[in-house]
CSV table of N, CA and C in Angstrom, one decimal:
chain,number,residue,atom,x,y,z
A,942,MET,N,82.4,139.4,81.2
A,942,MET,CA,82.9,139.2,80.2
A,942,MET,C,84.9,139.0,80.2
A,943,ILE,N,84.8,138.5,79.4
A,943,ILE,CA,86.4,137.9,79.0
A,943,ILE,C,87.0,138.1,77.3
A,944,LEU,N,87.8,139.4,77.2
A,944,LEU,CA,88.0,139.3,75.6
A,944,LEU,C,89.4,138.3,75.4
A,945,ALA,N,89.9,137.3,74.8
A,945,ALA,CA,90.9,136.7,74.6
A,945,ALA,C,91.3,137.2,73.6
A,946,LEU,N,92.9,137.7,73.2
A,946,LEU,CA,93.5,138.2,72.0
A,946,LEU,C,94.7,137.2,71.8
A,947,ASP,N,95.3,136.5,70.5
A,947,ASP,CA,96.2,136.2,70.0
A,947,ASP,C,96.7,136.9,69.3
A,948,CYS,N,97.6,137.8,69.8
A,948,CYS,CA,98.4,139.0,69.0
A,948,CYS,C,99.0,138.6,67.9
A,949,ALA,N,98.3,139.0,66.7
A,949,ALA,CA,99.7,139.4,65.7
A,949,ALA,C,99.3,139.5,64.4
A,950,THR,N,100.4,139.9,63.5
A,950,THR,CA,99.7,140.1,62.5
A,950,THR,C,98.1,140.3,62.5
A,951,LYS,N,97.7,138.3,62.3
A,951,LYS,CA,96.8,138.4,61.9
A,951,LYS,C,96.2,137.9,63.7
A,952,THR,N,95.5,138.7,64.4
A,952,THR,CA,94.9,138.5,65.6
A,952,THR,C,93.6,137.6,66.1
A,953,GLY,N,93.7,136.6,66.5
A,953,GLY,CA,92.5,136.3,67.0
A,953,GLY,C,91.9,136.7,68.4
A,954,PHE,N,90.6,136.6,67.9
A,954,PHE,CA,90.0,137.5,69.6
A,954,PHE,C,88.5,136.6,69.5
A,955,ALA,N,88.7,135.7,70.9
A,955,ALA,CA,87.5,135.6,71.2
A,955,ALA,C,86.7,136.3,73.0
A,956,LEU,N,85.1,136.2,72.8
A,956,LEU,CA,84.7,137.0,74.0
A,956,LEU,C,83.4,135.9,74.5
A,957,VAL,N,84.0,135.6,76.3
A,957,VAL,CA,83.6,134.3,76.4
A,957,VAL,C,82.8,135.8,77.8
A,958,LYS,N,81.9,135.0,77.7
A,958,LYS,CA,80.1,135.3,78.1
A,958,LYS,C,79.7,134.0,79.6
A,959,THR,N,79.7,133.7,80.6
A,959,THR,CA,79.3,132.8,81.2
A,959,THR,C,79.2,131.6,80.7
A,960,GLY,N,80.5,131.2,80.1
A,960,GLY,CA,81.2,130.2,80.0
A,960,GLY,C,80.8,129.6,78.5
A,961,LYS,N,80.9,130.4,77.6
A,961,LYS,CA,79.9,130.4,76.1
A,961,LYS,C,80.7,131.6,75.4
A,962,ILE,N,81.1,131.0,74.3
A,962,ILE,CA,81.8,132.2,73.0
A,962,ILE,C,80.6,132.1,72.5
A,963,ILE,N,81.0,134.1,72.8
A,963,ILE,CA,79.7,134.8,72.1
A,963,ILE,C,79.7,135.5,70.5
A,964,GLU,N,81.0,135.8,70.6
A,964,GLU,CA,81.8,136.0,69.2
A,964,GLU,C,83.4,135.7,69.4
A,965,SER,N,83.4,135.8,67.5
A,965,SER,CA,84.7,135.8,67.8
A,965,SER,C,85.4,135.5,65.8
A,966,GLY,N,86.7,135.7,66.2
A,966,GLY,CA,87.1,135.6,64.6
A,966,GLY,C,88.4,136.3,64.8
A,967,THR,N,88.7,136.4,63.3
A,967,THR,CA,90.5,136.6,63.2
A,967,THR,C,90.6,138.6,62.8
A,968,MET,N,91.1,139.4,62.9
A,968,MET,CA,91.6,140.5,62.4
A,968,MET,C,92.7,140.5,61.8
A,969,ASP,N,92.8,141.2,60.8
A,969,ASP,CA,94.2,140.8,60.2
A,969,ASP,C,94.7,142.6,60.2
A,970,PHE,N,96.4,142.6,60.8
A,970,PHE,CA,96.2,144.3,60.7
A,970,PHE,C,97.9,144.4,60.1
A,971,SER,N,97.8,143.5,58.8
A,971,SER,CA,99.0,143.6,58.1
A,971,SER,C,99.1,144.8,57.8
A,972,LYS,N,100.9,145.3,57.2
A,972,LYS,CA,101.0,146.7,57.3
A,972,LYS,C,100.4,146.8,55.7
A,973,ARG,N,100.4,147.8,55.5
A,973,ARG,CA,99.9,148.3,54.1
A,973,ARG,C,101.1,148.7,53.1
A,974,ARG,N,101.5,149.1,52.2
A,974,ARG,CA,102.9,149.4,51.5
A,974,ARG,C,103.0,151.0,52.1
A,975,GLY,N,103.8,150.7,52.2
A,975,GLY,CA,104.8,151.9,52.8
A,975,GLY,C,104.8,152.1,54.1
A,976,GLU,N,104.1,151.6,55.6
A,976,GLU,CA,103.4,151.2,56.7
A,976,GLU,C,104.8,150.6,57.4
A,977,SER,N,104.8,151.5,58.5
A,977,SER,CA,106.0,151.0,59.7
A,977,SER,C,105.3,150.3,59.9
A,978,ASN,N,106.4,149.4,61.1
A,978,ASN,CA,105.5,148.6,62.1
A,978,ASN,C,104.5,149.5,62.9
A,979,GLY,N,104.8,150.9,63.5
A,979,GLY,CA,103.9,151.8,64.1
A,979,GLY,C,102.7,151.7,63.4
A,980,ALA,N,102.6,152.0,62.5
A,980,ALA,CA,100.9,152.2,61.8
A,980,ALA,C,100.0,150.9,62.0
A,981,MET,N,100.6,150.2,61.9
A,981,MET,CA,100.4,148.5,62.1
A,981,MET,C,99.4,148.2,64.1
A,982,PHE,N,100.9,148.9,64.8
A,982,PHE,CA,100.4,148.8,66.3
A,982,PHE,C,99.6,149.9,66.6
A,983,LEU,N,99.3,151.1,65.6
A,983,LEU,CA,97.9,152.4,66.1
A,983,LEU,C,97.1,151.3,65.8
A,984,ARG,N,97.1,150.8,64.8
A,984,ARG,CA,95.6,150.4,64.4
A,984,ARG,C,95.3,149.4,65.1
A,985,PHE,N,95.6,148.4,65.6
A,985,PHE,CA,95.6,147.4,66.5
A,985,PHE,C,95.2,148.0,68.1
A,986,ARG,N,95.7,148.8,68.3
A,986,ARG,CA,95.3,149.9,69.8
A,986,ARG,C,93.7,150.4,69.4
A,987,ARG,N,93.4,150.9,67.9
A,987,ARG,CA,92.5,152.0,67.8
A,987,ARG,C,91.6,150.4,67.6
A,988,TRP,N,91.7,149.7,67.0
A,988,TRP,CA,90.5,148.7,67.3
A,988,TRP,C,90.3,148.4,68.1
A,989,LEU,N,91.1,147.7,69.4
A,989,LEU,CA,90.8,147.0,70.6
A,989,LEU,C,90.5,148.1,71.7
A,990,SER,N,91.1,149.6,71.3
A,990,SER,CA,89.8,149.9,72.1
A,990,SER,C,88.5,150.6,72.0
A,991,VAL,N,88.5,150.7,70.9
A,991,VAL,CA,86.8,150.5,69.8
A,991,VAL,C,86.3,149.7,70.1
A,992,THR,N,87.0,148.4,70.3
A,992,THR,CA,86.1,147.4,70.5
A,992,THR,C,85.2,147.4,72.1
A,993,LEU,N,86.0,147.7,72.9
A,993,LEU,CA,85.7,147.4,73.9
A,993,LEU,C,84.6,149.0,74.8
A,994,GLU,N,84.8,149.7,73.9
A,994,GLU,CA,83.8,150.7,74.0
A,994,GLU,C,82.6,150.2,73.7
A,995,GLN,N,82.4,149.7,72.7
A,995,GLN,CA,81.3,148.9,71.8
A,995,GLN,C,80.7,147.3,72.5
A,996,ILE,N,81.8,147.4,73.3
A,996,ILE,CA,81.1,145.8,74.4
A,996,ILE,C,81.4,146.0,75.4
A,997,PRO,N,80.5,146.5,76.4
A,997,PRO,CA,80.6,147.1,77.7
A,997,PRO,C,80.3,146.3,78.6
A,998,GLY,N,81.4,145.7,79.5
A,998,GLY,CA,81.3,144.7,80.5
A,998,GLY,C,82.2,143.8,80.2
A,999,VAL,N,83.0,144.0,79.2
A,999,VAL,CA,84.4,143.1,79.6
A,999,VAL,C,85.3,143.2,80.8
A,1000,LYS,N,85.6,142.2,81.7
A,1000,LYS,CA,86.3,142.5,82.7
A,1000,LYS,C,87.9,141.8,83.0
A,1001,LEU,N,88.1,141.4,81.8
A,1001,LEU,CA,89.3,141.0,81.6
A,1001,LEU,C,90.2,140.9,80.2
A,1002,LEU,N,90.9,141.4,80.1
A,1002,LEU,CA,91.8,140.7,78.8
A,1002,LEU,C,92.5,140.1,79.1
A,1003,VAL,N,92.9,139.0,78.9
A,1003,VAL,CA,93.7,138.0,78.1
A,1003,VAL,C,94.3,137.3,76.8
A,1004,TYR,N,95.8,137.6,76.9
A,1004,TYR,CA,96.1,137.2,75.8
A,1004,TYR,C,97.8,136.0,76.0
A,1005,GLU,N,97.9,135.7,74.6
A,1005,GLU,CA,99.0,134.7,75.1
A,1005,GLU,C,100.0,135.2,75.4
A,1006,ARG,N,101.1,135.5,75.9
A,1006,ARG,CA,102.4,135.8,75.9
A,1006,ARG,C,103.1,135.5,74.7
A,1007,ALA,N,104.2,136.4,74.4
A,1007,ALA,CA,105.1,136.6,72.8
A,1007,ALA,C,106.6,135.4,73.2
A,1008,HIS,N,106.7,134.2,72.6
A,1008,HIS,CA,107.5,133.5,73.2
A,1008,HIS,C,108.6,132.7,72.1
A,1009,HIS,N,108.5,134.2,71.2
A,1009,HIS,CA,109.3,133.6,70.0
A,1009,HIS,C,110.9,133.7,69.9
A,1010,ARG,N,111.2,133.4,69.0
A,1010,ARG,CA,112.8,133.6,69.3
A,1010,ARG,C,113.6,134.7,68.6
A,1011,GLY,N,112.7,135.5,68.2
A,1011,GLY,CA,113.5,136.9,67.4
A,1011,GLY,C,113.2,137.0,66.0
A,1012,GLY,N,113.2,138.3,66.1
A,1012,GLY,CA,112.6,138.4,64.2
A,1012,GLY,C,111.6,139.1,64.7
A,1013,ALA,N,111.0,139.3,63.2
A,1013,ALA,CA,109.3,139.8,62.9
A,1013,ALA,C,108.3,139.9,63.8
A,1014,ALA,N,108.4,138.3,63.9
A,1014,ALA,CA,107.5,137.8,65.3
A,1014,ALA,C,107.2,137.9,66.4
A,1015,THR,N,108.4,138.6,66.7
A,1015,THR,CA,108.6,138.3,68.3
A,1015,THR,C,108.1,139.9,68.9
A,1016,GLU,N,108.7,141.3,67.8
A,1016,GLU,CA,108.5,142.5,67.8
A,1016,GLU,C,107.3,142.5,67.7
A,1017,ILE,N,106.6,142.2,67.2
A,1017,ILE,CA,104.9,142.1,66.4
A,1017,ILE,C,104.6,141.5,68.1
A,1018,GLY,N,104.5,140.3,68.4
A,1018,GLY,CA,104.1,140.3,70.0
A,1018,GLY,C,104.1,140.7,70.5
A,1019,VAL,N,105.2,141.1,71.0
A,1019,VAL,CA,105.8,142.2,71.7
A,1019,VAL,C,104.7,143.2,72.3
A,1020,ASN,N,105.0,143.8,71.2
A,1020,ASN,CA,104.0,145.4,70.8
A,1020,ASN,C,102.9,145.3,70.9
A,1021,MET,N,102.3,143.8,70.1
A,1021,MET,CA,100.6,143.9,70.4
A,1021,MET,C,100.2,144.0,72.2
A,1022,ALA,N,101.3,143.2,72.4
A,1022,ALA,CA,100.8,142.8,73.8
A,1022,ALA,C,101.0,144.2,74.9
A,1023,GLY,N,102.2,144.9,74.6
A,1023,GLY,CA,102.4,145.9,75.0
A,1023,GLY,C,100.9,147.4,74.9
A,1024,ARG,N,100.4,146.8,74.1
A,1024,ARG,CA,99.5,148.2,73.4
A,1024,ARG,C,98.1,146.9,73.9
A,1025,VAL,N,98.0,145.5,74.7
A,1025,VAL,CA,96.8,145.2,75.0
A,1025,VAL,C,97.3,145.8,76.4
A,1026,GLN,N,98.5,145.9,76.8
A,1026,GLN,CA,98.4,146.3,79.0
A,1026,GLN,C,98.0,147.9,78.6
A,1027,GLU,N,98.4,148.3,77.7
A,1027,GLU,CA,98.1,150.3,77.4
A,1027,GLU,C,96.4,150.3,77.8
A,1028,VAL,N,95.7,149.6,76.9
A,1028,VAL,CA,94.6,149.9,76.8
A,1028,VAL,C,94.0,149.2,77.9
A,1029,GLY,N,94.2,148.3,78.7
A,1029,GLY,CA,93.4,147.7,79.4
A,1029,GLY,C,93.8,148.9,80.9
A,1030,ALA,N,95.1,149.2,81.4
A,1030,ALA,CA,95.2,149.8,82.2
A,1030,ALA,C,94.3,151.6,82.0
A,1031,GLU,N,94.5,151.7,80.5
A,1031,GLU,CA,93.3,152.8,80.0
A,1031,GLU,C,92.1,152.9,80.9
A,1032,LYS,N,91.6,152.1,80.4
A,1032,LYS,CA,89.8,151.4,80.7
A,1032,LYS,C,89.6,150.9,82.0
A,1033,GLY,N,91.2,150.5,82.2
A,1033,GLY,CA,90.8,149.9,84.1
A,1033,GLY,C,90.2,148.6,84.1
A,1034,ILE,N,90.6,147.8,82.4
A,1034,ILE,CA,90.3,146.4,82.9
A,1034,ILE,C,91.7,145.8,82.8
A,1035,GLU,N,91.9,144.3,83.6
A,1035,GLU,CA,92.7,143.8,84.3
A,1035,GLU,C,93.0,143.1,82.9
A,1036,HIS,N,93.9,142.5,82.6
A,1036,HIS,CA,95.0,142.5,81.9
A,1036,HIS,C,96.1,141.1,82.3
A,1037,VAL,N,95.6,139.8,81.8
A,1037,VAL,CA,96.3,138.8,82.1
A,1037,VAL,C,97.3,138.0,80.8
A,1038,PRO,N,98.5,137.4,81.1
A,1038,PRO,CA,99.4,136.9,79.8
A,1038,PRO,C,99.1,135.4,80.6
A,1039,VAL,N,99.1,134.3,79.4
A,1039,VAL,CA,98.9,132.5,78.9
A,1039,VAL,C,100.2,132.8,78.4
A,1040,GLU,N,100.4,131.5,79.0
A,1040,GLU,CA,102.3,131.1,78.1
A,1040,GLU,C,101.6,130.0,77.1
A,1041,THR,N,102.4,130.0,76.0
A,1041,THR,CA,101.5,129.2,75.2
A,1041,THR,C,101.9,127.7,75.5
A,1042,LYS,N,102.3,127.1,76.1
A,1042,LYS,CA,102.8,126.3,76.9
A,1042,LYS,C,102.0,125.4,77.7
A,1043,THR,N,101.5,126.6,79.1
A,1043,THR,CA,100.1,126.0,79.7
A,1043,THR,C,99.0,126.4,79.2
A,1044,LEU,N,98.6,127.1,77.8
A,1044,LEU,CA,97.5,126.6,77.2
A,1044,LEU,C,97.0,125.2,76.6
A,1045,LYS,N,98.6,125.4,75.6
A,1045,LYS,CA,97.9,124.3,74.5
A,1045,LYS,C,98.4,122.5,75.9
A,1046,LYS,N,98.5,122.5,76.9
A,1046,LYS,CA,98.8,121.4,77.5
A,1046,LYS,C,96.9,121.4,78.4
A,1047,TRP,N,97.0,122.9,78.5
A,1047,TRP,CA,95.5,122.8,79.0
A,1047,TRP,C,94.3,122.1,78.2
A,1048,ALA,N,94.5,122.9,76.7
A,1048,ALA,CA,93.1,122.8,75.9
A,1048,ALA,C,93.5,121.0,75.4
A,1049,THR,N,94.6,120.0,75.8
A,1049,THR,CA,94.9,119.2,74.7
A,1049,THR,C,95.8,118.0,75.8
A,1050,GLY,N,96.2,118.4,76.5
A,1050,GLY,CA,96.6,117.4,77.6
A,1050,GLY,C,98.4,117.3,77.5
A,1051,ARG,N,99.0,118.1,76.2
A,1051,ARG,CA,100.5,118.5,76.5
A,1051,ARG,C,100.4,119.3,75.5
A,1052,GLY,N,101.7,119.9,76.7
A,1052,GLY,CA,102.5,121.3,76.1
A,1052,GLY,C,102.8,121.6,74.7
A,1053,ASN,N,102.8,120.1,74.1
A,1053,ASN,CA,104.1,120.5,72.9
A,1053,ASN,C,103.4,120.5,71.8
A,1054,VAL,N,102.4,120.5,71.5
A,1054,VAL,CA,101.3,120.0,69.8
A,1054,VAL,C,101.1,121.1,69.1
A,1055,ASP,N,100.8,120.7,67.9
A,1055,ASP,CA,100.7,121.2,66.7
A,1055,ASP,C,99.8,122.2,66.7
A,1056,LYS,N,99.9,123.8,65.4
A,1056,LYS,CA,98.2,123.6,65.1
A,1056,LYS,C,97.2,123.2,65.5
A,1057,GLU,N,97.1,122.4,64.1
A,1057,GLU,CA,96.2,121.6,63.9
A,1057,GLU,C,95.6,121.1,65.4
A,1058,ALA,N,96.5,120.5,66.3
A,1058,ALA,CA,95.6,119.8,67.7
A,1058,ALA,C,95.2,120.9,68.0
A,1059,MET,N,95.5,122.3,67.7
A,1059,MET,CA,94.9,123.4,69.2
A,1059,MET,C,93.3,123.8,68.0
A,1060,ILE,N,93.2,123.6,66.8
A,1060,ILE,CA,92.3,123.9,66.0
A,1060,ILE,C,91.1,123.1,66.3
A,1061,GLU,N,91.9,122.0,66.2
A,1061,GLU,CA,90.5,120.4,67.0
A,1061,GLU,C,90.3,120.8,67.9
A,1062,ALA,N,91.4,121.0,69.2
A,1062,ALA,CA,90.5,121.4,70.4
A,1062,ALA,C,89.5,122.4,70.5
A,1063,SER,N,90.1,123.5,69.7
A,1063,SER,CA,89.0,125.0,69.7
A,1063,SER,C,87.6,124.5,69.0
A,1064,VAL,N,87.4,123.1,68.5
A,1064,VAL,CA,85.9,122.8,68.0
A,1064,VAL,C,84.4,122.7,69.0
A,1065,LYS,N,85.4,122.1,70.2
A,1065,LYS,CA,83.9,121.9,70.9
A,1065,LYS,C,83.7,123.0,71.4
A,1066,TYR,N,84.4,124.2,71.6
A,1066,TYR,CA,83.8,125.3,72.2
A,1066,TYR,C,83.3,125.9,71.0
A,1067,LEU,N,83.2,126.2,70.0
A,1067,LEU,CA,82.8,126.6,68.9
A,1067,LEU,C,81.4,126.3,68.6
A,1068,GLY,N,82.0,124.6,68.4
A,1068,GLY,CA,80.4,124.3,67.3
A,1068,GLY,C,81.1,124.0,65.8
A,1069,ARG,N,82.1,124.3,65.1
A,1069,ARG,CA,82.5,124.3,63.8
A,1069,ARG,C,83.8,124.8,63.9
A,1070,GLN,N,84.5,124.6,62.4
A,1070,GLN,CA,86.2,125.0,62.1
A,1070,GLN,C,86.0,126.3,63.0
A,1071,PRO,N,87.6,126.3,63.1
A,1071,PRO,CA,87.1,128.2,63.4
A,1071,PRO,C,87.9,128.6,61.8
A,1072,GLU,N,88.0,130.0,62.3
A,1072,GLU,CA,88.7,130.5,60.5
A,1072,GLU,C,89.9,130.0,59.7
A,1073,ASP,N,90.9,130.1,61.4
A,1073,ASP,CA,92.3,129.8,61.8
A,1073,ASP,C,93.1,129.7,62.4
A,1074,ASP,N,94.5,129.3,62.7
A,1074,ASP,CA,94.8,128.9,64.2
A,1074,ASP,C,94.8,130.7,65.2
A,1075,ASN,N,94.3,131.4,64.6
A,1075,ASN,CA,94.7,132.6,65.3
A,1075,ASN,C,93.1,132.2,66.2
A,1076,GLU,N,92.7,131.9,65.6
A,1076,GLU,CA,90.8,132.0,65.9
A,1076,GLU,C,90.8,131.3,67.0
A,1077,ALA,N,91.1,129.8,66.9
A,1077,ALA,CA,91.1,128.4,68.0
A,1077,ALA,C,92.3,128.8,69.0
A,1078,ASP,N,93.3,129.6,68.7
A,1078,ASP,CA,93.8,129.8,69.8
A,1078,ASP,C,93.3,131.2,70.8
A,1079,ALA,N,92.7,132.0,70.2
A,1079,ALA,CA,91.5,132.6,71.1
A,1079,ALA,C,90.6,132.3,72.2
A,1080,VAL,N,89.7,131.1,71.6
A,1080,VAL,CA,88.8,130.7,71.9
A,1080,VAL,C,88.9,129.5,72.9
A,1081,LEU,N,90.5,129.1,72.7
A,1081,LEU,CA,91.3,128.7,74.0
A,1081,LEU,C,91.3,128.9,74.7
A,1082,LEU,N,92.0,130.0,74.3
A,1082,LEU,CA,92.6,131.6,75.6
A,1082,LEU,C,91.6,131.9,76.2
A,1083,ALA,N,90.0,132.3,75.8
A,1083,ALA,CA,88.9,132.4,76.6
A,1083,ALA,C,88.6,131.9,77.4
A,1084,MET,N,88.5,130.5,76.8
A,1084,MET,CA,88.1,129.0,77.6
A,1084,MET,C,89.0,128.9,79.1
A,1085,TYR,N,90.0,129.0,78.7
A,1085,TYR,CA,90.7,128.8,79.5
A,1085,TYR,C,90.7,129.7,81.0
A,1086,ALA,N,91.0,131.0,80.5
A,1086,ALA,CA,90.9,132.2,80.8
A,1086,ALA,C,89.0,131.6,81.9
A,1087,HIS,N,88.0,131.7,81.3
A,1087,HIS,CA,87.0,131.6,81.6
A,1087,HIS,C,86.6,130.6,83.0
A,1088,GLU,N,87.8,129.6,82.8
A,1088,GLU,CA,87.7,128.5,83.9
A,1088,GLU,C,89.1,128.2,85.3
A,1089,GLU,N,89.6,129.6,84.8
A,1089,GLU,CA,91.0,130.0,86.1
A,1089,GLU,C,90.1,131.7,86.6
A,1090,TYR,N,89.8,132.9,86.1
A,1090,TYR,CA,88.8,133.5,86.5
A,1090,TYR,C,87.3,133.6,86.2
A,1091,GLY,N,87.0,133.0,86.0
A,1091,GLY,CA,85.2,132.3,85.8
A,1091,GLY,C,85.3,134.3,84.8
A,1092,SER,N,83.6,134.2,84.7
A,1092,SER,CA,83.6,135.2,83.8
A,1092,SER,C,82.3,135.5,83.8
């Protein structure tokens, strides 16, 4: 099984087994009043760790590599990717980043498409509209990883 993560304040996730999405959605890790980013990262880390304990058989964690040009989004993306690497290392699960451009090209044939195109591309794997672009990206990451690495 592969767990794919689109790491952000609203993290998309998708679980793929034998080429089928068996679970997907979005988790909101927004900062609460008075919280630092660190508290948000701890909540994300705890959620990921518990999720992996509750879903035995995950052999690969795949996540979209943070590519932002600075600011809060970069800090959040980089720190969450670090937590994925930490939890993966703790649990002995391989973890692989995927470049945004690579994912977009695989999903749509072009490396510079907008969020709507990615949402549309995810529908064929989900059979429904995703909750948002975060879930769509996670679904596409999961299917990309399945094709590249198997599940």
